[in-house]
Every structure is written in C-alpha cells, then in structure tokens.
Amino acid sequence: MPVSIRAIQDGFAGEVTGVRCAEPLSSEDIAAIEAGMDQYAVLVFRDQPLTDQQQMAFSRQFGEFESYNTPGHIRKKEDARLSSGIADFSNLDKSGKIMSDQDRVWFFKLGDMLWHSDSSFRPIPAKYSLLSGRIIPSWGANTEFADMRAAYDALDDRTRAEVEDLVCEHSLLFSREMIGFTEMSPEERAAFRPVRQRLVRTHPVSGRKSLFLSAHAGSILGWTVPEARMFLRDLTEFATQDRFVYRHVWRVHDLVIWDNRTTMHRARRFDKTEVRDVRRTTLAGDVMTIDQEA
Ligand SMILES: [Fe+2]
C-alpha cells in the first residue's frame, strides 16, 4: 500500500497511512514522508508498535541523531532507564516506578508544558523529534503543536518588519526560570550557557519563513531584558492562538513526528499518579541559524 497523507487541519498536521514504521522503508516512502513533513510539519502515524531499536532504525532514515555528548540531558547516565540513543520522556525512574514529584527530573519535565522548540538551546537546533506513545494515561497528556509558518504569515506588516533581523538568546535556564525552577549547579549553569538564534527562519525546502520562538528564548540582542521578554511573550501569545494549533490526543502506539524548525509544541497536564511512557528520538539540524560569538 503506498504512503498516503490526509490533512488533519488546513495545511498543518497530517495523518499517514500505508506505512509500517517497524520495517525498513523504500526510498519512495521516505521521500513521501519527507515531503509530508515539509508540507504539514507534524505527521501522525497510528497503530505503530515499536521497540526502541525499531524506533531508532525508523528515525535514522530521516537524518542523524542529535549528539548525546552535548549538554541538556537532565537524567544522569547512571539514572537512565533506557539504553542510549532514545530519550526517556516518561514519568518513571530507573527502577520503573513513578518518579517523585520532588525529583529534579520532574521539575525539568514540568517546563516542557511551556511552548517550546526542542533543542533551541543548542547552537544547532534540532530538525525532527519523533515521539512514540508506549503507555498513555487515562486523562490529559495531550501534546499541542503550533504552526510557526502560519503565525509568521499572519503577523501585521509592522511586526513582520520588526522581527526580521532580530536575534534571541536561548537557554534551558530561561525556560526553567519561567516556572520558578532556578536551583542549577555551577556545571549546569555552564552547560546551559545561552546560544543565539535568529527569530525568523526560512525552511530549506519550502522556503517558507517562520517564527523561531521557544520558552528557552530569554533575551533579544540589543534589547533590555524586560522589553525582550514582554515582546517574546506577546509574540508567543499571538503565535499559539487556536487557529494555529493542532491538539494531539494520544493513543497507545501512536508515533508523532514534528519539525522543530517550523513548529512549537507543549505537553499538557495528566494525573501524575498514572504512568506516561513516551520515548523520543531526535534528529540533528544541519546549520546554525546565526554564527555564535565566542
Ligand atoms: Fe519538547
């Protein structure tokens, strides 16, 4: 059966059929999925039971993994529940029990409920994230996606001109500070040193411009911090209106892929006494959005 993609919303988010993600894809299928990503930015694959190995093999058909030697991984290696190559976004600790809500890892997870783009705090931000739903709680836990291309297109002329050449600084410190989580070690503070990102990006294939917003953005070069934070908050509020948002309601064995270059997303609340086991593979981007200054 050939790959087929049905638009879930007008121009944003598509549902893919005709693919078994556990098996190797033909080059035609890969091309069709990549074209779907360029068009819809978020793709949903239903009923795709995957082992970690299969998820990694599927992901690798679309690019290189983001390096695990770069900072930003919160769980210490010795506390890892899963083997390397796959990121654990569950609420489980190493022993497989629901983690304490006093756990620092839980505090970091809470920050994922802010609108963000994965790895925007790295000099080369991520391309695709692929999230596989293994255990889904009975209530809540949706993932919401916002189309930063449509948001850019909808800006008024004055704002569009204003954002064109702006450069932001992004850091995990900024997004965690936003929820009052400021207890970082000196090593973490050094590792999470802010990086620069352009506020407007151009997609390498479609040529469409988009707003590169993220909760990790905490300043704008040449602006005072209060002015920058208010502007970024305003832009984020504008860009995450209902008309730009797709809400994904998870089923077990869903696989969702999103393009971090053109979307933001956020996790939603769930009953923390229930298990949520979702696992992510992340593909590296190709380029910095702007040169980093030493
Ligand atoms: Fe994320």
Tab-separated table of C-alpha atoms and ligand atoms in Angstrom:
chain	number	residue	atom	x	y	z
A	1	MET	CA	0.000	0.000	0.000
A	2	PRO	CA	1.514	3.374	-0.939
A	3	VAL	CA	2.075	6.127	1.608
A	4	SER	CA	-0.937	8.360	1.873
A	5	ILE	CA	-1.259	11.550	3.938
A	6	ARG	CA	-4.563	13.092	4.944
A	7	ALA	CA	-4.567	16.673	6.217
A	8	ILE	CA	-5.825	16.808	9.799
A	9	GLN	CA	-6.123	20.582	9.674
A	10	ASP	CA	-5.902	23.000	6.815
A	11	GLY	CA	-2.206	22.945	5.857
A	12	PHE	CA	-0.985	21.814	9.284
A	13	ALA	CA	-0.618	18.273	10.651
A	14	GLY	CA	-1.293	15.173	8.591
A	15	GLU	CA	-2.176	11.562	9.322
A	16	VAL	CA	-0.100	8.992	7.480
A	17	THR	CA	-1.352	5.594	6.361
A	18	GLY	CA	0.266	2.857	4.290
A	19	VAL	CA	3.446	2.643	6.390
A	20	ARG	CA	4.699	0.087	8.891
A	21	CYS	CA	7.261	2.041	10.885
A	22	ALA	CA	8.799	-1.112	12.353
A	23	GLU	CA	10.034	-2.157	8.915
A	24	PRO	CA	12.581	-0.534	6.604
A	25	LEU	CA	11.047	1.976	4.182
A	26	SER	CA	11.545	2.182	0.431
A	27	SER	CA	13.245	5.332	-0.857
A	28	GLU	CA	9.850	6.369	-2.332
A	29	ASP	CA	8.211	6.079	1.078
A	30	ILE	CA	10.989	8.100	2.723
A	31	ALA	CA	10.633	10.807	0.088
A	32	ALA	CA	6.838	10.865	0.534
A	33	ILE	CA	7.143	11.239	4.310
A	34	GLU	CA	9.776	13.969	3.970
A	35	ALA	CA	7.550	15.819	1.509
A	36	GLY	CA	4.701	15.411	4.002
A	37	MET	CA	6.877	16.902	6.751
A	38	ASP	CA	7.758	19.852	4.521
A	39	GLN	CA	4.072	20.440	3.852
A	40	TYR	CA	2.365	19.620	7.172
A	41	ALA	CA	5.247	20.000	9.724
A	42	VAL	CA	3.561	17.420	12.014
A	43	LEU	CA	2.786	13.843	10.968
A	44	VAL	CA	0.807	11.285	12.947
A	45	PHE	CA	1.220	7.535	12.454
A	46	ARG	CA	-1.402	5.421	14.237
A	47	ASP	CA	-1.044	1.811	15.417
A	48	GLN	CA	2.740	1.570	15.211
A	49	PRO	CA	4.024	-0.699	17.978
A	50	LEU	CA	7.784	-0.124	18.145
A	51	THR	CA	10.695	-1.411	20.148
A	52	ASP	CA	13.397	1.138	20.966
A	53	GLN	CA	15.601	-0.417	18.297
A	54	GLN	CA	12.846	-0.154	15.705
A	55	GLN	CA	12.135	3.458	16.641
A	56	MET	CA	15.821	4.296	16.276
A	57	ALA	CA	16.063	2.481	12.921
A	58	PHE	CA	12.942	4.249	11.617
A	59	SER	CA	14.259	7.650	12.760
A	60	ARG	CA	17.679	7.168	11.175
A	61	GLN	CA	16.069	7.000	7.752
A	62	PHE	CA	15.404	10.746	8.043
A	63	GLY	CA	18.746	12.002	9.355
A	64	GLU	CA	21.428	11.831	12.006
A	65	PHE	CA	20.713	11.640	15.710
A	66	GLU	CA	21.412	14.666	17.809
A	67	SER	CA	24.637	14.055	19.714
A	68	TYR	CA	24.273	12.760	23.241
A	69	ASN	CA	27.570	14.365	24.181
A	70	THR	CA	26.078	17.823	24.067
A	71	PRO	CA	24.667	19.366	27.242
A	72	GLY	CA	20.971	19.427	28.018
A	73	HIS	CA	20.326	15.863	29.133
A	74	ILE	CA	18.886	16.043	32.575
A	75	ARG	CA	18.846	12.426	33.688
A	76	LYS	CA	22.324	11.362	34.693
A	77	LYS	CA	23.634	8.408	32.702
A	78	GLU	CA	23.682	6.200	35.800
A	79	ASP	CA	19.998	7.015	36.425
A	80	ALA	CA	18.915	6.083	32.891
A	81	ARG	CA	16.080	3.581	32.466
A	82	LEU	CA	16.554	3.178	28.710
A	83	SER	CA	19.609	2.474	26.611
A	84	SER	CA	21.340	5.401	24.953
A	85	GLY	CA	20.035	6.672	21.624
A	86	ILE	CA	16.485	7.061	22.861
A	87	ALA	CA	15.350	9.770	25.258
A	88	ASP	CA	13.097	8.834	28.144
A	89	PHE	CA	10.201	11.283	28.418
A	90	SER	CA	8.292	9.061	30.826
A	91	ASN	CA	7.493	9.871	34.450
A	92	LEU	CA	9.280	6.687	35.532
A	93	ASP	CA	12.529	6.434	37.431
A	94	LYS	CA	15.314	3.945	36.839
A	95	SER	CA	13.515	1.222	38.805
A	96	GLY	CA	10.349	1.643	36.706
A	97	LYS	CA	8.354	3.364	39.472
A	98	ILE	CA	6.559	6.693	39.048
A	99	MET	CA	9.090	9.361	39.935
A	100	SER	CA	8.679	11.570	42.970
A	101	ASP	CA	7.173	14.979	42.300
A	102	GLN	CA	10.140	16.326	44.273
A	103	ASP	CA	12.530	14.859	41.678
A	104	ARG	CA	14.552	17.427	39.710
A	105	VAL	CA	13.802	15.441	36.554
A	106	TRP	CA	10.102	16.052	37.228
A	107	PHE	CA	10.784	19.803	37.576
A	108	PHE	CA	12.509	19.778	34.195
A	109	LYS	CA	9.574	17.857	32.721
A	110	LEU	CA	7.127	20.460	34.020
A	111	GLY	CA	8.994	23.021	31.906
A	112	ASP	CA	8.032	21.019	28.802
A	113	MET	CA	4.499	22.293	29.385
A	114	LEU	CA	5.677	25.701	28.153
A	115	TRP	CA	5.532	26.264	24.390
A	116	HIS	CA	8.962	25.434	23.010
A	117	SER	CA	11.012	24.066	20.154
A	118	ASP	CA	13.228	21.099	21.090
A	119	SER	CA	16.913	21.913	21.494
A	120	SER	CA	16.543	25.565	20.569
A	121	PHE	CA	19.102	25.982	23.387
A	122	ARG	CA	21.744	24.177	21.296
A	123	PRO	CA	23.916	26.054	18.765
A	124	ILE	CA	22.500	23.800	16.037
A	125	PRO	CA	18.862	23.276	16.996
A	126	ALA	CA	17.032	20.015	16.280
A	127	LYS	CA	15.366	19.079	12.993
A	128	TYR	CA	12.750	16.398	13.725
A	129	SER	CA	11.575	14.944	17.018
A	130	LEU	CA	9.853	11.548	16.904
A	131	LEU	CA	7.722	10.615	19.901
A	132	SER	CA	6.336	7.132	20.427
A	133	GLY	CA	3.463	6.546	22.839
A	134	ARG	CA	4.060	3.337	24.806
A	135	ILE	CA	1.818	3.865	27.865
A	136	ILE	CA	-0.768	6.647	27.835
A	137	PRO	CA	-2.561	7.927	30.960
A	138	SER	CA	-6.361	7.800	31.085
A	139	TRP	CA	-6.723	11.569	31.300
A	140	GLY	CA	-4.911	14.562	29.770
A	141	ALA	CA	-1.321	14.313	28.475
A	142	ASN	CA	-2.133	15.717	25.045
A	143	THR	CA	0.657	17.279	23.041
A	144	GLU	CA	-0.199	20.550	21.340
A	145	PHE	CA	1.566	21.870	18.260
A	146	ALA	CA	1.575	25.408	16.875
A	147	ASP	CA	2.380	26.277	13.269
A	148	MET	CA	5.066	28.967	13.292
A	149	ARG	CA	4.824	29.416	9.498
A	150	ALA	CA	1.153	30.342	9.659
A	151	ALA	CA	1.854	32.564	12.658
A	152	TYR	CA	4.598	34.368	10.731
A	153	ASP	CA	2.319	34.810	7.714
A	154	ALA	CA	-0.371	36.312	9.943
A	155	LEU	CA	1.866	38.974	11.508
A	156	ASP	CA	0.956	42.548	10.733
A	157	ASP	CA	3.404	44.311	8.413
A	158	ARG	CA	4.975	46.404	11.148
A	159	THR	CA	5.711	43.403	13.389
A	160	ARG	CA	6.942	41.321	10.470
A	161	ALA	CA	9.477	44.045	9.631
A	162	GLU	CA	10.439	44.375	13.295
A	163	VAL	CA	11.236	40.678	13.822
A	164	GLU	CA	13.059	40.144	10.523
A	165	ASP	CA	16.647	40.557	11.755
A	166	LEU	CA	16.244	40.029	15.491
A	167	VAL	CA	18.490	37.552	17.271
A	168	CYS	CA	17.453	35.879	20.546
A	169	GLU	CA	19.415	34.086	23.217
A	170	HIS	CA	18.081	30.661	24.215
A	171	SER	CA	18.907	28.611	27.301
A	172	LEU	CA	17.315	25.911	29.440
A	173	LEU	CA	17.986	28.300	32.322
A	174	PHE	CA	15.489	30.820	30.885
A	175	SER	CA	12.652	28.307	30.408
A	176	ARG	CA	13.120	26.724	33.847
A	177	GLU	CA	13.394	30.116	35.498
A	178	MET	CA	9.968	30.859	33.990
A	179	ILE	CA	8.390	28.220	36.271
A	180	GLY	CA	10.455	29.233	39.289
A	181	PHE	CA	12.956	26.385	38.995
A	182	THR	CA	16.292	28.085	39.485
A	183	GLU	CA	18.342	25.621	41.502
A	184	MET	CA	21.053	24.742	38.998
A	185	SER	CA	24.544	23.551	39.760
A	186	PRO	CA	27.530	25.584	38.526
A	187	GLU	CA	28.140	22.781	35.992
A	188	GLU	CA	24.564	23.082	34.704
A	189	ARG	CA	24.822	26.853	34.511
A	190	ALA	CA	27.979	26.497	32.424
A	191	ALA	CA	26.456	23.777	30.230
A	192	PHE	CA	23.279	25.790	29.635
A	193	ARG	CA	25.111	28.932	28.550
A	194	PRO	CA	22.777	30.836	26.194
A	195	VAL	CA	23.096	30.366	22.437
A	196	ARG	CA	21.996	32.720	19.684
A	197	GLN	CA	19.137	32.026	17.315
A	198	ARG	CA	17.509	34.145	14.658
A	199	LEU	CA	13.885	34.914	15.418
A	200	VAL	CA	12.883	34.352	11.785
A	201	ARG	CA	13.934	31.197	9.959
A	202	THR	CA	13.488	30.096	6.379
A	203	HIS	CA	12.687	26.446	5.708
A	204	PRO	CA	15.422	24.943	3.497
A	205	VAL	CA	12.966	23.121	1.210
A	206	SER	CA	9.694	25.046	1.172
A	207	GLY	CA	11.345	28.470	1.501
A	208	ARG	CA	8.590	29.481	3.920
A	209	LYS	CA	9.535	31.789	6.735
A	210	SER	CA	8.562	31.020	10.317
A	211	LEU	CA	8.927	32.450	13.799
A	212	PHE	CA	11.583	30.620	15.781
A	213	LEU	CA	10.044	31.082	19.207
A	214	SER	CA	10.600	28.919	22.274
A	215	ALA	CA	10.267	29.195	26.045
A	216	HIS	CA	14.052	28.844	26.031
A	217	ALA	CA	14.346	32.332	24.457
A	218	GLY	CA	15.099	34.813	27.221
A	219	SER	CA	16.643	37.849	25.597
A	220	ILE	CA	16.981	39.718	22.325
A	221	LEU	CA	20.368	41.133	21.345
A	222	GLY	CA	20.417	44.901	21.776
A	223	TRP	CA	17.210	44.978	23.859
A	224	THR	CA	16.715	45.275	27.591
A	225	VAL	CA	15.586	42.016	29.190
A	226	PRO	CA	12.138	43.273	30.295
A	227	GLU	CA	11.426	44.688	26.836
A	228	ALA	CA	12.585	41.457	25.188
A	229	ARG	CA	10.636	39.167	27.489
A	230	MET	CA	7.431	41.142	27.062
A	231	PHE	CA	7.808	41.122	23.275
A	232	LEU	CA	8.568	37.402	23.185
A	233	ARG	CA	5.588	36.733	25.440
A	234	ASP	CA	3.356	38.813	23.165
A	235	LEU	CA	4.605	37.020	20.057
A	236	THR	CA	4.138	33.618	21.704
A	237	GLU	CA	0.591	34.505	22.711
A	238	PHE	CA	-0.136	35.572	19.142
A	239	ALA	CA	1.518	32.502	17.585
A	240	THR	CA	-0.288	29.964	19.748
A	241	GLN	CA	-3.858	31.085	19.104
A	242	ASP	CA	-6.323	28.276	18.431
A	243	ARG	CA	-6.232	28.847	14.684
A	244	PHE	CA	-2.533	27.858	14.569
A	245	VAL	CA	-2.759	24.857	16.936
A	246	TYR	CA	-3.228	21.112	16.462
A	247	ARG	CA	-4.017	19.142	19.640
A	248	HIS	CA	-2.810	15.580	19.533
A	249	VAL	CA	-4.836	13.208	21.702
A	250	TRP	CA	-2.555	10.222	22.267
A	251	ARG	CA	-3.429	6.598	21.705
A	252	VAL	CA	-1.077	3.773	22.594
A	253	HIS	CA	1.329	3.059	19.704
A	254	ASP	CA	0.988	6.471	18.091
A	255	LEU	CA	4.168	7.833	16.574
A	256	VAL	CA	4.234	11.594	16.028
A	257	ILE	CA	6.955	13.439	14.137
A	258	TRP	CA	7.348	17.201	14.186
A	259	ASP	CA	9.694	19.653	12.554
A	260	ASN	CA	11.212	21.814	15.292
A	261	ARG	CA	12.305	24.378	12.734
A	262	THR	CA	8.734	25.388	11.926
A	263	THR	CA	6.643	24.460	14.975
A	264	MET	CA	6.414	24.866	18.723
A	265	HIS	CA	4.811	22.299	20.981
A	266	ARG	CA	3.907	21.799	24.622
A	267	ALA	CA	2.973	18.910	26.880
A	268	ARG	CA	-0.315	19.077	28.757
A	269	ARG	CA	-1.198	18.023	32.291
A	270	PHE	CA	-2.067	14.499	33.278
A	271	ASP	CA	-2.702	12.601	36.500
A	272	LYS	CA	0.815	12.165	37.864
A	273	THR	CA	-0.183	9.036	39.778
A	274	GLU	CA	-0.602	7.320	36.391
A	275	VAL	CA	2.222	6.114	34.162
A	276	ARG	CA	3.037	8.008	30.998
A	277	ASP	CA	5.717	6.293	28.960
A	278	VAL	CA	6.674	8.175	25.810
A	279	ARG	CA	10.060	7.860	24.144
A	280	ARG	CA	11.772	10.294	21.852
A	281	THR	CA	14.373	10.149	19.164
A	282	THR	CA	15.734	13.480	17.961
A	283	LEU	CA	17.357	14.289	14.653
A	284	ALA	CA	20.019	16.962	14.454
A	285	GLY	CA	19.582	20.080	12.384
A	286	ASP	CA	22.097	20.932	9.665
A	287	VAL	CA	23.013	24.503	10.411
A	288	MET	CA	23.179	27.225	12.999
A	289	THR	CA	20.589	29.956	12.477
A	290	ILE	CA	23.345	32.529	13.090
A	291	ASP	CA	27.045	32.415	13.967
A	292	GLN	CA	27.742	32.076	17.672
A	293	GLU	CA	30.126	34.608	19.090
A	294	ALA	CA	32.896	33.262	21.274
B	1	FE	FE	9.705	19.140	23.625
